[in-house]
CSV table of C-alpha atoms and ligand atoms in Angstrom, one decimal:
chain,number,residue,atom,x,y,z
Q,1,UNK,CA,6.5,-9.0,-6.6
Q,2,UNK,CA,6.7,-5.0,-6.5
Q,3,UNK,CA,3.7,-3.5,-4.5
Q,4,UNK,CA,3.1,0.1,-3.0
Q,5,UNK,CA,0.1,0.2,-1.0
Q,6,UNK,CA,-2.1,3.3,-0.5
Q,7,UNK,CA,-4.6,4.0,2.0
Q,8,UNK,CA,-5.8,6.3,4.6
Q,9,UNK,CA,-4.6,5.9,8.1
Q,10,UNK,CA,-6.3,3.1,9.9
Q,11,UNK,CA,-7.5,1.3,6.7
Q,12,UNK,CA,-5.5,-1.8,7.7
Q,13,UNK,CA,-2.7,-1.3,5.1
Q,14,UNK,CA,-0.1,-2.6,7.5
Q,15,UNK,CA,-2.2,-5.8,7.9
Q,16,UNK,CA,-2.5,-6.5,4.1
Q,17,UNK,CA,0.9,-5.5,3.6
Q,18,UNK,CA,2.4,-8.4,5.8
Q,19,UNK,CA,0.0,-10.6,4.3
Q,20,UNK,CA,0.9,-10.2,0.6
Q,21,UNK,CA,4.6,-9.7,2.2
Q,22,UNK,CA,4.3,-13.4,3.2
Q,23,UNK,CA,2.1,-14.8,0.3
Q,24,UNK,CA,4.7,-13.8,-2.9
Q,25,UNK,CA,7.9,-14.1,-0.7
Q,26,UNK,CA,9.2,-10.1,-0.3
Q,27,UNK,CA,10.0,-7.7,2.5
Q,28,UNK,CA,7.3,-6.1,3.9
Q,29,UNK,CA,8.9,-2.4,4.0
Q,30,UNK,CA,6.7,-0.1,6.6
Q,31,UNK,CA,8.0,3.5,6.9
Q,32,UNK,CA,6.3,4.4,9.8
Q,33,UNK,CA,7.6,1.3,11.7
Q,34,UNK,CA,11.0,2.1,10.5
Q,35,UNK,CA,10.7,5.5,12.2
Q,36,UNK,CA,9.0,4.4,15.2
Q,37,UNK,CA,12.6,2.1,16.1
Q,38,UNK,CA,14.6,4.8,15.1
Q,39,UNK,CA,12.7,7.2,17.4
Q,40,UNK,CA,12.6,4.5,20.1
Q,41,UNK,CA,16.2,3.8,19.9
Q,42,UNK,CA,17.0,7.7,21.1
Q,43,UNK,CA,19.1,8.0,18.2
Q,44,UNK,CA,20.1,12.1,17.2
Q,45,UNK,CA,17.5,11.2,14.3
Q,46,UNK,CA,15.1,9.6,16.0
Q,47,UNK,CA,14.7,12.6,18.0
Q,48,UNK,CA,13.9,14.3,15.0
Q,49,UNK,CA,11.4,12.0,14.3
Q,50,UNK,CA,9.3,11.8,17.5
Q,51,UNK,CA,8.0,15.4,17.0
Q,52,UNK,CA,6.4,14.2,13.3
Q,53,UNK,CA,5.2,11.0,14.5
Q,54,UNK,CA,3.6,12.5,17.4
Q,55,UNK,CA,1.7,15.1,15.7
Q,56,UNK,CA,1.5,13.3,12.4
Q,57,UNK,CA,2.8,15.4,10.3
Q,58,UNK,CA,4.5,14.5,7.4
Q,59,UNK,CA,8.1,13.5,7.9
Q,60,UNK,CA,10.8,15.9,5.9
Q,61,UNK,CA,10.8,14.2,2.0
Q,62,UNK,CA,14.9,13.8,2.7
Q,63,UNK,CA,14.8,12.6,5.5
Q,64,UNK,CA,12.4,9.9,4.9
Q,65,UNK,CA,14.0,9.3,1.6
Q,66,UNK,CA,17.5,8.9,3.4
Q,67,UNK,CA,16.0,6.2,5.9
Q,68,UNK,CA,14.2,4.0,3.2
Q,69,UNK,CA,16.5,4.1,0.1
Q,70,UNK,CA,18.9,1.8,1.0
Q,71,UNK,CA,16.1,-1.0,2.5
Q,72,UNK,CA,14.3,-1.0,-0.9
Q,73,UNK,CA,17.5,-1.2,-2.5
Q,74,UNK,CA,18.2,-4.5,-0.7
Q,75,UNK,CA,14.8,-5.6,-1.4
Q,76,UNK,CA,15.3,-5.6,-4.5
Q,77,UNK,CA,19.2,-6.8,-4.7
Q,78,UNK,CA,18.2,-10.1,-2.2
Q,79,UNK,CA,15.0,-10.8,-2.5
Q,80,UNK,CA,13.4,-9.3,-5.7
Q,81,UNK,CA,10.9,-7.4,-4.2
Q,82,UNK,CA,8.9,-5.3,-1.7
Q,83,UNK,CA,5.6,-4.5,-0.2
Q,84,UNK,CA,6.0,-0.4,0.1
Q,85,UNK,CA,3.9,0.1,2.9
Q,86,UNK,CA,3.6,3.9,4.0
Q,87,UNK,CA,6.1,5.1,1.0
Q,88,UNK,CA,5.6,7.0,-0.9
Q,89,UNK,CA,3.6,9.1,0.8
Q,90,UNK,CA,3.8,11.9,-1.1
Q,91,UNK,CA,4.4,13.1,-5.1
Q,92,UNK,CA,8.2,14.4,-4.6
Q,93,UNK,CA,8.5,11.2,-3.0
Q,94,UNK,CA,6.5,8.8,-5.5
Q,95,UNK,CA,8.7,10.9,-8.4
Q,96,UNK,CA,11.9,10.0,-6.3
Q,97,UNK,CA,10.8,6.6,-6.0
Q,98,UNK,CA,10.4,6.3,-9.6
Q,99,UNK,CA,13.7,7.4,-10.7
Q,100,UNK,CA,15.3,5.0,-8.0
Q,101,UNK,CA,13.1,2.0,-9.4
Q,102,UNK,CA,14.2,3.2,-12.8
Q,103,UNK,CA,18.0,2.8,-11.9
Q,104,UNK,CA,17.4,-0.6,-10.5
Q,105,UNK,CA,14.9,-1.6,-13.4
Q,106,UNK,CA,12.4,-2.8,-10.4
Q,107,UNK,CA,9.4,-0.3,-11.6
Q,108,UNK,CA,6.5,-1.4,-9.1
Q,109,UNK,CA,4.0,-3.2,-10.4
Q,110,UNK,CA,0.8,-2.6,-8.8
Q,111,UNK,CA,-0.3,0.4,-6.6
Q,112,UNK,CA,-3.2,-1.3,-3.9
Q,113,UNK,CA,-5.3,1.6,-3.0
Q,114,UNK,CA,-7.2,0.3,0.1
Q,115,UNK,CA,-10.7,2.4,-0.3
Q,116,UNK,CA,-12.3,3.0,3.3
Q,117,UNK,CA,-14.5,6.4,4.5
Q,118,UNK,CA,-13.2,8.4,6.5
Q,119,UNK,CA,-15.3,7.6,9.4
Q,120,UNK,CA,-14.4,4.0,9.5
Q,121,UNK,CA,-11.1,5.0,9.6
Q,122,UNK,CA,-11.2,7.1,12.1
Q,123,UNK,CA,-13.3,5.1,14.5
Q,124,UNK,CA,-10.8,2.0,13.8
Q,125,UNK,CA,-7.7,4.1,14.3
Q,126,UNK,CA,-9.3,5.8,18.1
Q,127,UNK,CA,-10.4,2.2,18.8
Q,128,UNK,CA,-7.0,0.7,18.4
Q,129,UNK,CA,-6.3,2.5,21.9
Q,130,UNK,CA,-3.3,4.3,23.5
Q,131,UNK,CA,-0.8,1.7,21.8
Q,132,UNK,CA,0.8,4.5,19.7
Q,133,UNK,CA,1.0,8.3,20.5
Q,134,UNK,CA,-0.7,8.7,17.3
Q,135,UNK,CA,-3.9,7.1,17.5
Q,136,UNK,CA,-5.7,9.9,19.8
Q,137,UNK,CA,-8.8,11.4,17.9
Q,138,UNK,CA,-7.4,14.8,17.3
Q,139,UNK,CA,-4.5,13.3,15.9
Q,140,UNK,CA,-6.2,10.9,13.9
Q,141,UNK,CA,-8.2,13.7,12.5
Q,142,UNK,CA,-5.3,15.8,11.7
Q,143,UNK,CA,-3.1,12.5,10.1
Q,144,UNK,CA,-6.3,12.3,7.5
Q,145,UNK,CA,-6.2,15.6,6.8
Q,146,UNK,CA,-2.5,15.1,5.8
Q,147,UNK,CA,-3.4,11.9,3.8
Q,148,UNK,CA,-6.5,14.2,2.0
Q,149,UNK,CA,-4.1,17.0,1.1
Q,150,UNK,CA,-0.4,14.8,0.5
Q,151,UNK,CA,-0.9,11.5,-0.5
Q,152,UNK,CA,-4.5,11.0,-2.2
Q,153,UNK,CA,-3.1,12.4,-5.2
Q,154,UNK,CA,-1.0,9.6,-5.5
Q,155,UNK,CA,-3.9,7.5,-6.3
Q,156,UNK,CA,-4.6,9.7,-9.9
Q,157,UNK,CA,-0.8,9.6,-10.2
Q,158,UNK,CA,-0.7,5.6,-10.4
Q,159,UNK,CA,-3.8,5.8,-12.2
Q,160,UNK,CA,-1.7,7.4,-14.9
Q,161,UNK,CA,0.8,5.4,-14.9
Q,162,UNK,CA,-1.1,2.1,-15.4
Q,163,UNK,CA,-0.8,0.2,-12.1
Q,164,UNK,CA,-3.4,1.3,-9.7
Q,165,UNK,CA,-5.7,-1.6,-8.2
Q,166,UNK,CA,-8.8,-0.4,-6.1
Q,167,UNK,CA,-9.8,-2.8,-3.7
Q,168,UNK,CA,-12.5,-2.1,-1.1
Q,169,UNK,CA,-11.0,-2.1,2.7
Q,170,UNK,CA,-14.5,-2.4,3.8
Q,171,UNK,CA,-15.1,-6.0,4.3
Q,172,UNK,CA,-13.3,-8.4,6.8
Q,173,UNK,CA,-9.3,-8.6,6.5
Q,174,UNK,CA,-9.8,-11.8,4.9
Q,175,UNK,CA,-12.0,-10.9,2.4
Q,176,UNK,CA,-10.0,-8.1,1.4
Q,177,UNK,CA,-7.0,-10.2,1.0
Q,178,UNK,CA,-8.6,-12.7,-1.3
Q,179,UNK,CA,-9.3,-9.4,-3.6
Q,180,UNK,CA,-5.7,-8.2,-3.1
Q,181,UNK,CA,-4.2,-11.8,-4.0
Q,182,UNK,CA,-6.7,-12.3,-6.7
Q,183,UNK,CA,-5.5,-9.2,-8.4
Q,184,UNK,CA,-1.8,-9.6,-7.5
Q,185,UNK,CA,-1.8,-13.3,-8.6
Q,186,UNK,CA,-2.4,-12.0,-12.5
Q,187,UNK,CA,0.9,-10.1,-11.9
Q,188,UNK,CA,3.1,-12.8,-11.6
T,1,LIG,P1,-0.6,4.9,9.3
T,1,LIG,O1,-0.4,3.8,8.3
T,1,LIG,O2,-1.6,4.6,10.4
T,1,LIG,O3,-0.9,6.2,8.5
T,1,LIG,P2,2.3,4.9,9.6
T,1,LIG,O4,2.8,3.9,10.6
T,1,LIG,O5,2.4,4.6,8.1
T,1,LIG,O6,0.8,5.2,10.0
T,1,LIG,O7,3.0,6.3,9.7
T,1,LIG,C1,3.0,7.0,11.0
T,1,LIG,C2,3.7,8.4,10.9
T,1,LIG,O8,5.0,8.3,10.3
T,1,LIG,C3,2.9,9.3,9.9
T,1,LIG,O9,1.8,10.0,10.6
T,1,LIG,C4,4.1,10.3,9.6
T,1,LIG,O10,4.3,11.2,10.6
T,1,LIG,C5,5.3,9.4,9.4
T,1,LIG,N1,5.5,8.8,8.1
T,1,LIG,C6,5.4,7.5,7.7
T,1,LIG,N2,5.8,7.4,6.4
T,1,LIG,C7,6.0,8.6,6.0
T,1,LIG,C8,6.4,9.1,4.7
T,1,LIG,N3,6.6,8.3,3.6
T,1,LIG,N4,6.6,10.4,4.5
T,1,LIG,C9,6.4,11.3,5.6
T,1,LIG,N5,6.1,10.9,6.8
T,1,LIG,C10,5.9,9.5,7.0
């Protein structure tokens, strides 16, 4: 199973994306969790990271592109598939993406664009605490605003290209899940 998963910050895309990780047997594959270790491991990198991930700006196309090639290169070598969760975030990187599925003839198969308003996803994101430096309110704001501007175009992009399911991320996690797996289980 190849899935990217697209949603607004705070739509509980890393929670679905373990689940159908877990369910078809792949890597779940979370950019910003990736960058989070390498910022927490004080590493000449990760130091370039923290000022992004703090702010929530959009990390540097290369520089995310040089920290997640390789992982969904494995993916695909050991284990025949990902859950893309948090890449691409962006066309120049869904475009890079592409050419690198080409080469490995692992094209995803489904885009899962999590639909939630904006002010749920705000209100979950602030309610989720101090746990990461990104979840204050004026950050949150400002990491939608990116989404809005980079990465919702993404959505008309799959569209195009055929693979785009639209689940609501209203309802309960489980509920949502069911309509993810319920789609995804046609894929396979
Ligand atoms: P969320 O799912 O809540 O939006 P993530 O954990 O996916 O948060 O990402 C946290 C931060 O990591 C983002 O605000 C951004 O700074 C950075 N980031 C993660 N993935 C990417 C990406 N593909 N391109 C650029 N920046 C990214």
């Amino acid at each position: 199973m190849r899935v990217i998963m697209l949603a607004p910050p705070g739509a509980g895309k890393g929670t679905q994306s373990e689940r159908i990780a877990a369910r078809y047997g792949v890597p779940h594959i979370s950019s910003g969790d990736i960058f989070r270790e390498e910022s927490a491991a004080g590493t000449p990198t990760g130091r370039r990271l923290r000022g992004y991930l703090e702010s929530g700006d959009l990390v540097p196309d290369d520089l995310v592109l040089s920290l997640v090639e390789d992982r969904v290169i494995t993916a695909v070598r050991t284990r025949g598939g990902f859950v893309l969760d948090g890449f691409p975030r962006t066309l120049a990187q869904a475009e890079a993406a592409a050419v690198m599925a080409g080469k490995a003839r692992a094209s995803a198969q489904a885009a899962v664009y999590l639909d939630v308003p904006q002010d749920v996803v705000i209100a979950r994101i602030t309610a989720r605490g101090e746990d990461r430096a990104d979840d204050s309110a004026a950050v949150a704001r400002h990491r939608f605003a990116v989404y809005l501007e980079n990465t919702r175009p993404l959505i008309d992009y799959y569209a195009g290209r055929g693979i785009l399911v639209k689940v609501d991320g209203g309802p309960a996690i489980d509920a949502v899940s069911q309509e993810i797996f319920a789609a995804l289980d046609q894929l396979q």
